[in-house]
Short mmCIF file of C-alpha atoms in Angstrom, two decimals:
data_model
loop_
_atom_site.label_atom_id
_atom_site.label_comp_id
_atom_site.label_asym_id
_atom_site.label_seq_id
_atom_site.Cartn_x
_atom_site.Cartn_y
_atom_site.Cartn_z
CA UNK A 1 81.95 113.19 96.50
CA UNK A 2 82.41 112.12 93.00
CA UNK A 3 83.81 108.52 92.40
CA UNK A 4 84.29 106.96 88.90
CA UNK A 5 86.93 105.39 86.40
CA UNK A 6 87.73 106.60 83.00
CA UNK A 7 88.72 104.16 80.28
CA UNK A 8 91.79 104.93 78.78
CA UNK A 9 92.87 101.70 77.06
CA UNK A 10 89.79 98.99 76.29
CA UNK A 11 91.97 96.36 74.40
CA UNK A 12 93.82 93.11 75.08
CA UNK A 13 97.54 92.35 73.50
CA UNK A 14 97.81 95.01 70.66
CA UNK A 15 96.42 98.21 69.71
CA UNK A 16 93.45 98.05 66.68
CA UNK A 17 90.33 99.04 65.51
CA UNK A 18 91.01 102.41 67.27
CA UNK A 19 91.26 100.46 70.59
CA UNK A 20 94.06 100.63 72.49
CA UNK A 21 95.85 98.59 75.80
CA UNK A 22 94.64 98.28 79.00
CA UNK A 23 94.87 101.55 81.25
CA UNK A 24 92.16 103.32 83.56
CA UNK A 25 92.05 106.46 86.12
CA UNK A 26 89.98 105.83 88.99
CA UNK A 27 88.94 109.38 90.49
CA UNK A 28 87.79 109.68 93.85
CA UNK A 29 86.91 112.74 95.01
CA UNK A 30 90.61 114.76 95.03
CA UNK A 31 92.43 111.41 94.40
CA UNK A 32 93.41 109.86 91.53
CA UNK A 33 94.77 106.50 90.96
CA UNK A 34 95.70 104.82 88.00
CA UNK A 35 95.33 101.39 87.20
CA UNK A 36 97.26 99.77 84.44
CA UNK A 37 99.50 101.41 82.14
CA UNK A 38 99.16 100.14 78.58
CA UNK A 39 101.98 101.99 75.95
CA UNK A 40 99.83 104.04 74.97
CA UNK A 41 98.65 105.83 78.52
CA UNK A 42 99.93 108.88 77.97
CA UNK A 43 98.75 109.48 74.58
CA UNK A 44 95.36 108.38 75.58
CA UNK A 45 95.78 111.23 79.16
CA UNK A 46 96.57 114.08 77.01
CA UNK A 47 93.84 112.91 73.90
CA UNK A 48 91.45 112.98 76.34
CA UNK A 49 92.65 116.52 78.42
CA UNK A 50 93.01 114.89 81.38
CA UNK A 51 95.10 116.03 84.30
CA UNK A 52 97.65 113.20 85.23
CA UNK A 53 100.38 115.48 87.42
CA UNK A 54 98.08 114.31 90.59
CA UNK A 55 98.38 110.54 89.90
CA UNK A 56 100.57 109.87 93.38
CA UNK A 57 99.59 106.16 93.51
CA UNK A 58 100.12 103.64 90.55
CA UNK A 59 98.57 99.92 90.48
CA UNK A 60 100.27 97.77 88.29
CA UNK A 61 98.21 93.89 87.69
CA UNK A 62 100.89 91.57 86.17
CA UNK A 63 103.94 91.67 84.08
CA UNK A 64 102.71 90.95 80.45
CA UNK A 65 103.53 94.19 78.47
CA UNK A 66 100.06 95.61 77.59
CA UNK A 67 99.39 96.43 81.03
CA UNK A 68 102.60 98.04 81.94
CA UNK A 69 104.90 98.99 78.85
CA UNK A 70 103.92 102.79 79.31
CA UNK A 71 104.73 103.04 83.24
CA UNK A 72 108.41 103.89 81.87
CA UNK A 73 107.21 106.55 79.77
CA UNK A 74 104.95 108.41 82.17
CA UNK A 75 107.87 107.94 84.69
CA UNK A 76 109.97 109.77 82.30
CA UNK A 77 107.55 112.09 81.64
CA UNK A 78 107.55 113.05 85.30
CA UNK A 79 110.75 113.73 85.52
CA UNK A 80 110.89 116.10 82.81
CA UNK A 81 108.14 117.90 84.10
CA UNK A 82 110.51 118.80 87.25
CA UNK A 83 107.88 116.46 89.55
CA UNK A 84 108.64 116.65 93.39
CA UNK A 85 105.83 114.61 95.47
CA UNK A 86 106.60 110.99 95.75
CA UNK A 87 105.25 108.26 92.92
CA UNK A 88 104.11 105.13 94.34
CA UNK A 89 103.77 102.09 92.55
CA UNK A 90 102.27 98.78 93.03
CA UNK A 91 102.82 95.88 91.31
CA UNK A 92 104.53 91.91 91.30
CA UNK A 93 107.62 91.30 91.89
CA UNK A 94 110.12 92.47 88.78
CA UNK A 95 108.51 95.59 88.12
CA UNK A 96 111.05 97.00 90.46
CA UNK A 97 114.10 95.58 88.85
CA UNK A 98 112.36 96.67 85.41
CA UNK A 99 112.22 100.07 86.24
CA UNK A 100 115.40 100.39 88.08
CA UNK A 101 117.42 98.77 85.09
CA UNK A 102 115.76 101.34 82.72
CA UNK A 103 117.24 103.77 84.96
CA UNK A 104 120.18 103.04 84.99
CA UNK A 105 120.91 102.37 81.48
CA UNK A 106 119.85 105.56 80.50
CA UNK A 107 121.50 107.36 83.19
CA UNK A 108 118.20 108.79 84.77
CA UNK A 109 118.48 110.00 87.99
CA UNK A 110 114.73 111.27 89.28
CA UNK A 111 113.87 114.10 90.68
CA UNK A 112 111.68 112.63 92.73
CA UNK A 113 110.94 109.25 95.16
CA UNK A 114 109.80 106.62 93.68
CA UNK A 115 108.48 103.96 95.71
CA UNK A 116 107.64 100.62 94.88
CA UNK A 117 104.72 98.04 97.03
CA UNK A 118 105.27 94.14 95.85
CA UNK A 119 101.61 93.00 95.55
CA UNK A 120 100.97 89.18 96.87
CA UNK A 121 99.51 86.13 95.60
CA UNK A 122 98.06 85.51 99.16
CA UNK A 123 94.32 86.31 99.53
CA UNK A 124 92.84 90.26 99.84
CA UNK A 125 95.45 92.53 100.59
CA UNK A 126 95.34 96.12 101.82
CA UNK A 127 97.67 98.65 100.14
CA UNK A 128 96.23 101.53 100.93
CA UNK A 129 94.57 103.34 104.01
CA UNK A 130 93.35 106.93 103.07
CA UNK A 131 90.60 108.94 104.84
CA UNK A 132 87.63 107.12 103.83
CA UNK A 133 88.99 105.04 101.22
CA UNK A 134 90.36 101.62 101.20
CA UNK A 135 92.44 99.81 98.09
CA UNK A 136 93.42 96.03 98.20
CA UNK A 137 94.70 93.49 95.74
CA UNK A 138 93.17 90.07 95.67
CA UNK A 139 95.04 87.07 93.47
CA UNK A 140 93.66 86.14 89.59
CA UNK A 141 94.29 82.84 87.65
CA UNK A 142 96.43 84.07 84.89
CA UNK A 143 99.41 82.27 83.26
CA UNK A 144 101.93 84.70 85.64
CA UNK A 145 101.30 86.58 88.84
CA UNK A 146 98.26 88.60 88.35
CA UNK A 147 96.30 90.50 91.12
CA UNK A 148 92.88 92.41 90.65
CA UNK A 149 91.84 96.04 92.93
CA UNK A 150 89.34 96.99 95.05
CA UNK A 151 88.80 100.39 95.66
CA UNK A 152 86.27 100.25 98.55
CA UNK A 153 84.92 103.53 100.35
CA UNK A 154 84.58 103.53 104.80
CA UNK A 155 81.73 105.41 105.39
CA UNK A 156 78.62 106.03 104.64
CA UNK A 157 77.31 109.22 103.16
CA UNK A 158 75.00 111.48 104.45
CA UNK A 159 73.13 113.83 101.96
CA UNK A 160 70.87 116.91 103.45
CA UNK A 161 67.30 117.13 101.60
CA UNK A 162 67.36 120.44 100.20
CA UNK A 163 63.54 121.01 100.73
CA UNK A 164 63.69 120.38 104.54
CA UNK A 165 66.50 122.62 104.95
CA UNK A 166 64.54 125.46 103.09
CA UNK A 167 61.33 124.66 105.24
CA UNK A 168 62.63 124.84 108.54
CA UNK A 169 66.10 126.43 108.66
CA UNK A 170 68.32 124.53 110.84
CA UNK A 171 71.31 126.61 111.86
CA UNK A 172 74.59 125.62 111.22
CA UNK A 173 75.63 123.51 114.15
CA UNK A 174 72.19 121.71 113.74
CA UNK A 175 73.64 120.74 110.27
CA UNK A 176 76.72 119.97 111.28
CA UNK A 177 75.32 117.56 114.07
CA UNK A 178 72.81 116.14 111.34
CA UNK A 179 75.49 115.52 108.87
CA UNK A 180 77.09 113.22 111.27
CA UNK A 181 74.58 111.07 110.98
CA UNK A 182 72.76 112.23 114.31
CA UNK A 183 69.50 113.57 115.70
CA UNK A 184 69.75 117.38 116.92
CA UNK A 185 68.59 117.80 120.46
CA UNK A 186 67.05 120.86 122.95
CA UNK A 187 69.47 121.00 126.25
CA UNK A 188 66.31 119.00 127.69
CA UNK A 189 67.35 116.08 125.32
CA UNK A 190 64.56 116.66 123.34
CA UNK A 191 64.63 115.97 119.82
CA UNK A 192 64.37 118.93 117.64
CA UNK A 193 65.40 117.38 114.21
CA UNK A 194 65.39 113.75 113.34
CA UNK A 195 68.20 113.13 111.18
CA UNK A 196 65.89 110.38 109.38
CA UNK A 197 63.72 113.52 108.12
CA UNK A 198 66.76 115.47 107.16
CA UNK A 199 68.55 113.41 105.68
CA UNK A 200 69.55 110.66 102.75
CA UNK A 201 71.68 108.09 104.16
CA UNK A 202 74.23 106.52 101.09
CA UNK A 203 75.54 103.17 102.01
CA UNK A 204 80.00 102.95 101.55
CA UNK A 205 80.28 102.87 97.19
CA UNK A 206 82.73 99.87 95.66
CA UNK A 207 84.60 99.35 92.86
CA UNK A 208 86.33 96.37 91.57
CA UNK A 209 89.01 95.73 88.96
CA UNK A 210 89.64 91.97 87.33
CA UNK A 211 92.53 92.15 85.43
CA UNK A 212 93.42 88.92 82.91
CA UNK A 213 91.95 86.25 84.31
CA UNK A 214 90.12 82.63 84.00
CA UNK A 215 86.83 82.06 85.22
CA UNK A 216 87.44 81.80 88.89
CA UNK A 217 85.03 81.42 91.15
CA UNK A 218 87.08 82.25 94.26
CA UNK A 219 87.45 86.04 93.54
CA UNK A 220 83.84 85.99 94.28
CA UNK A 221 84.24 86.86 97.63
CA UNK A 222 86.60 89.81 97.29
CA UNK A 223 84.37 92.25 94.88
CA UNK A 224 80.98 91.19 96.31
CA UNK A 225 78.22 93.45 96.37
CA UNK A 226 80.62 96.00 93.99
CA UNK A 227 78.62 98.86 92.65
CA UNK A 228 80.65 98.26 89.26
CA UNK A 229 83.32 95.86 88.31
CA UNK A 230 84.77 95.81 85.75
CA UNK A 231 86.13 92.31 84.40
CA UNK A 232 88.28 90.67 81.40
CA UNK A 233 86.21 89.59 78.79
CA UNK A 234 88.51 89.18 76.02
CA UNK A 235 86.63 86.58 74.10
CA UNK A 236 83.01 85.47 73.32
CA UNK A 237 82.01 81.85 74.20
CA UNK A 238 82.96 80.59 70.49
CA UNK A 239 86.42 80.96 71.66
CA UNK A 240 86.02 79.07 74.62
CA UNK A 241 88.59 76.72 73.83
CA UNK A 242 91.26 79.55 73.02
CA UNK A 243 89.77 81.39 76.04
CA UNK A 244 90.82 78.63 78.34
CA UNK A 245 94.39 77.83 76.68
CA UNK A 246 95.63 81.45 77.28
CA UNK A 247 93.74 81.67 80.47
CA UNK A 248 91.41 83.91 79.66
CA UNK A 249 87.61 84.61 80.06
CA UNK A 250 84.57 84.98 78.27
CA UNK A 251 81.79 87.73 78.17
CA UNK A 252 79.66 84.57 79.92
CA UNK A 253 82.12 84.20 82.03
CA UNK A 254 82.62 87.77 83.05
CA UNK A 255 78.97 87.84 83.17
CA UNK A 256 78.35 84.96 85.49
CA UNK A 257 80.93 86.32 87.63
CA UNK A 258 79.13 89.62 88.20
CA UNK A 259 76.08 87.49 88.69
CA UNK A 260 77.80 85.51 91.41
CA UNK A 261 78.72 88.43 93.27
CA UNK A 262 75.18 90.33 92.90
CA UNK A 263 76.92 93.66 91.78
CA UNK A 264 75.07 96.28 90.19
CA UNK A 265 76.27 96.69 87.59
CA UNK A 266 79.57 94.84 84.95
CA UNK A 267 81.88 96.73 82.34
CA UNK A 268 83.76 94.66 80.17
CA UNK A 269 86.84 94.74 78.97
CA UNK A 270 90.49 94.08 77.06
CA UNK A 271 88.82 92.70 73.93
CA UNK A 272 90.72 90.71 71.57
CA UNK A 273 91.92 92.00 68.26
CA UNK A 274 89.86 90.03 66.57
CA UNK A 275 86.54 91.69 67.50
CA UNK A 276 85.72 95.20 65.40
CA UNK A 277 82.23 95.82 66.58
CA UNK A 278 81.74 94.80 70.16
CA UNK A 279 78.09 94.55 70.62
CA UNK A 280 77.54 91.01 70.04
CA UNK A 281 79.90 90.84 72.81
CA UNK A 282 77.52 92.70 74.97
CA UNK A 283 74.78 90.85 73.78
CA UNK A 284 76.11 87.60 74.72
CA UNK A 285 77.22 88.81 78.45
CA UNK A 286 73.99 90.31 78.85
CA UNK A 287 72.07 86.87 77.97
CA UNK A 288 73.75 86.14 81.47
CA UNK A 289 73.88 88.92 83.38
CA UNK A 290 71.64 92.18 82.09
CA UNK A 291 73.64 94.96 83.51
CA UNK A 292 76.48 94.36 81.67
CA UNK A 293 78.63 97.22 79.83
CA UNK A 294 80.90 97.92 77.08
CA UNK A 295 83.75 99.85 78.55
CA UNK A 296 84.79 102.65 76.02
CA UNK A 297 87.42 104.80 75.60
CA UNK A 298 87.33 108.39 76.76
CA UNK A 299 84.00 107.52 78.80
CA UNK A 300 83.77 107.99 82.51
CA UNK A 301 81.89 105.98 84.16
CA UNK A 302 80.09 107.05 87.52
CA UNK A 303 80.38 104.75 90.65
CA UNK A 304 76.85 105.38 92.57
#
């Protein structure tokens, strides 16, 4: 089942240097979530030829405009494209009375639910129970409300090895019984197949999503062990001091971050303006923590 997140916005508080605001889509297998919704979202969906009319869930990290002043517009956008199923949104307190006054004002009535989750300030928080899949918010240091996401898979996967299949032909309820993660027995209770020779046994995949944030060492415990995160690195340790006023982190921060949490691997993001090339960004995070990553727009990046 694939699982992976495509950058659509890469930057921090304005668009430049062909960069624009913070936005991503987070596919797992038929679902697909977005996270963020800089202004220019829906520019960046269509660029890329991208299929947005199953986004059904919406997470929304904190209230300062380039991570939420396109919601309206794809909202609108939804409307006009006669949508039916039910948009859910998550996000702090106010987004709700944001949206709903933009409603009203421009005498929108939508042809479809819309249906807002608050998000909390209070420790890891489920929003979401699908088959398989789990999605929680967890609090960030920022200068307002701020939450990060967790996308975080149930199960473990069970892969058949193609060559032992081939050699010795199970039949299909031998399969079935070996893809649920068991041995396949005679009616003597005899084992016939050993699902250890059979099969390739993936451990549950995780992906984590720091929006703005200072270095914190208490989110630690919520993207642990994260097969990619992906955290705020809007400034390089130069900046430190401007970094902390505007609470804010830097690429060593990001990077120590990821390092404190062992995951495999750490995509950067929402650089500042003031940064045209970004790989001495990458080289400084990497100095810390060596799988480190420039998230780039239009790239998908795979969550194994």
């Amino acid at each position: 089942m694939d699982f992976n997140v495509t950058i659509l916005g890469s930057n921090s508080a304005a668009p430049a240097h062909g960069r624009n605001q913070t936005s991503q889509l987070v596919n797992w297998g038929q679902q697909t979530f977005l996270v963020d919704c800089g202004e220019s979202t829906q520019f960046q969906l269509r660029k890329f030829r991208i299929k947005y009319s199953k986004v059904d869930h919406i997470f929304i990290s904190h209230l300062h405009g380039d991570h939420y002043l396109g919601l309206m517009g794809l909202i609108s956008t939804f409307h006009l494209n006669n949508r039916e199923s039910p948009l859910h949104i998550y996000g702090p307190n106010g987004l709700d009375e944001i949206i709903s006054i933009q409603l009203k004002y421009s005498g929108i009535a939508l042809k479809y639910p819309l249906i807002f989750n608050p998000t909390h300030q209070t420790g890891k928080d489920q929003l979401l129970d699908l088959a398989g899949l789990n999605i929680f918010s967890f609090p960030l240091k920022h200068r307002i409300p701020c939450t990060g996401f967790s996308f975080e898979e149930k199960n473990k996967r069970v892969k058949l090895k193609k060559e032992m299949v081939l050699k010795y032909k199970p039949g299909i309820e031998a399969i079935r019984t070996l893809l649920r993660d068991q041995d396949v027995k005679n009616m003597k209770g005899e084992i016939i197949f050993k699902k250890e020779d059979f099969c390739i046994i993936k451990p549950p995949r995780k992906y984590a999503y720091c929006s703005d944030t200072k270095f914190d060492r208490e989110v630690v415990s919520h993207i642990a062990r994260a097969d990619l995160l992906y955290h705020e690195s809007t400034f390089m340790e130069a900046e430190r001091e401007r970094a902390t006023l505007t609470c804010h982190s830097t690429t060593t921060d990001a990077a120590t971050i990821g390092k404190m949490a062992q995951v495999k691997q750490l995509l950067l993001g929402h650089y500042s303006v003031r940064y045209f090339d970004l790989n001495p960004l990458l080289e400084e995070a990497k100095k810390t923590f060596a799988p480190s990553m420039l998230s780039e727009e239009g790239k998908t990046y795979e969550i194994r």
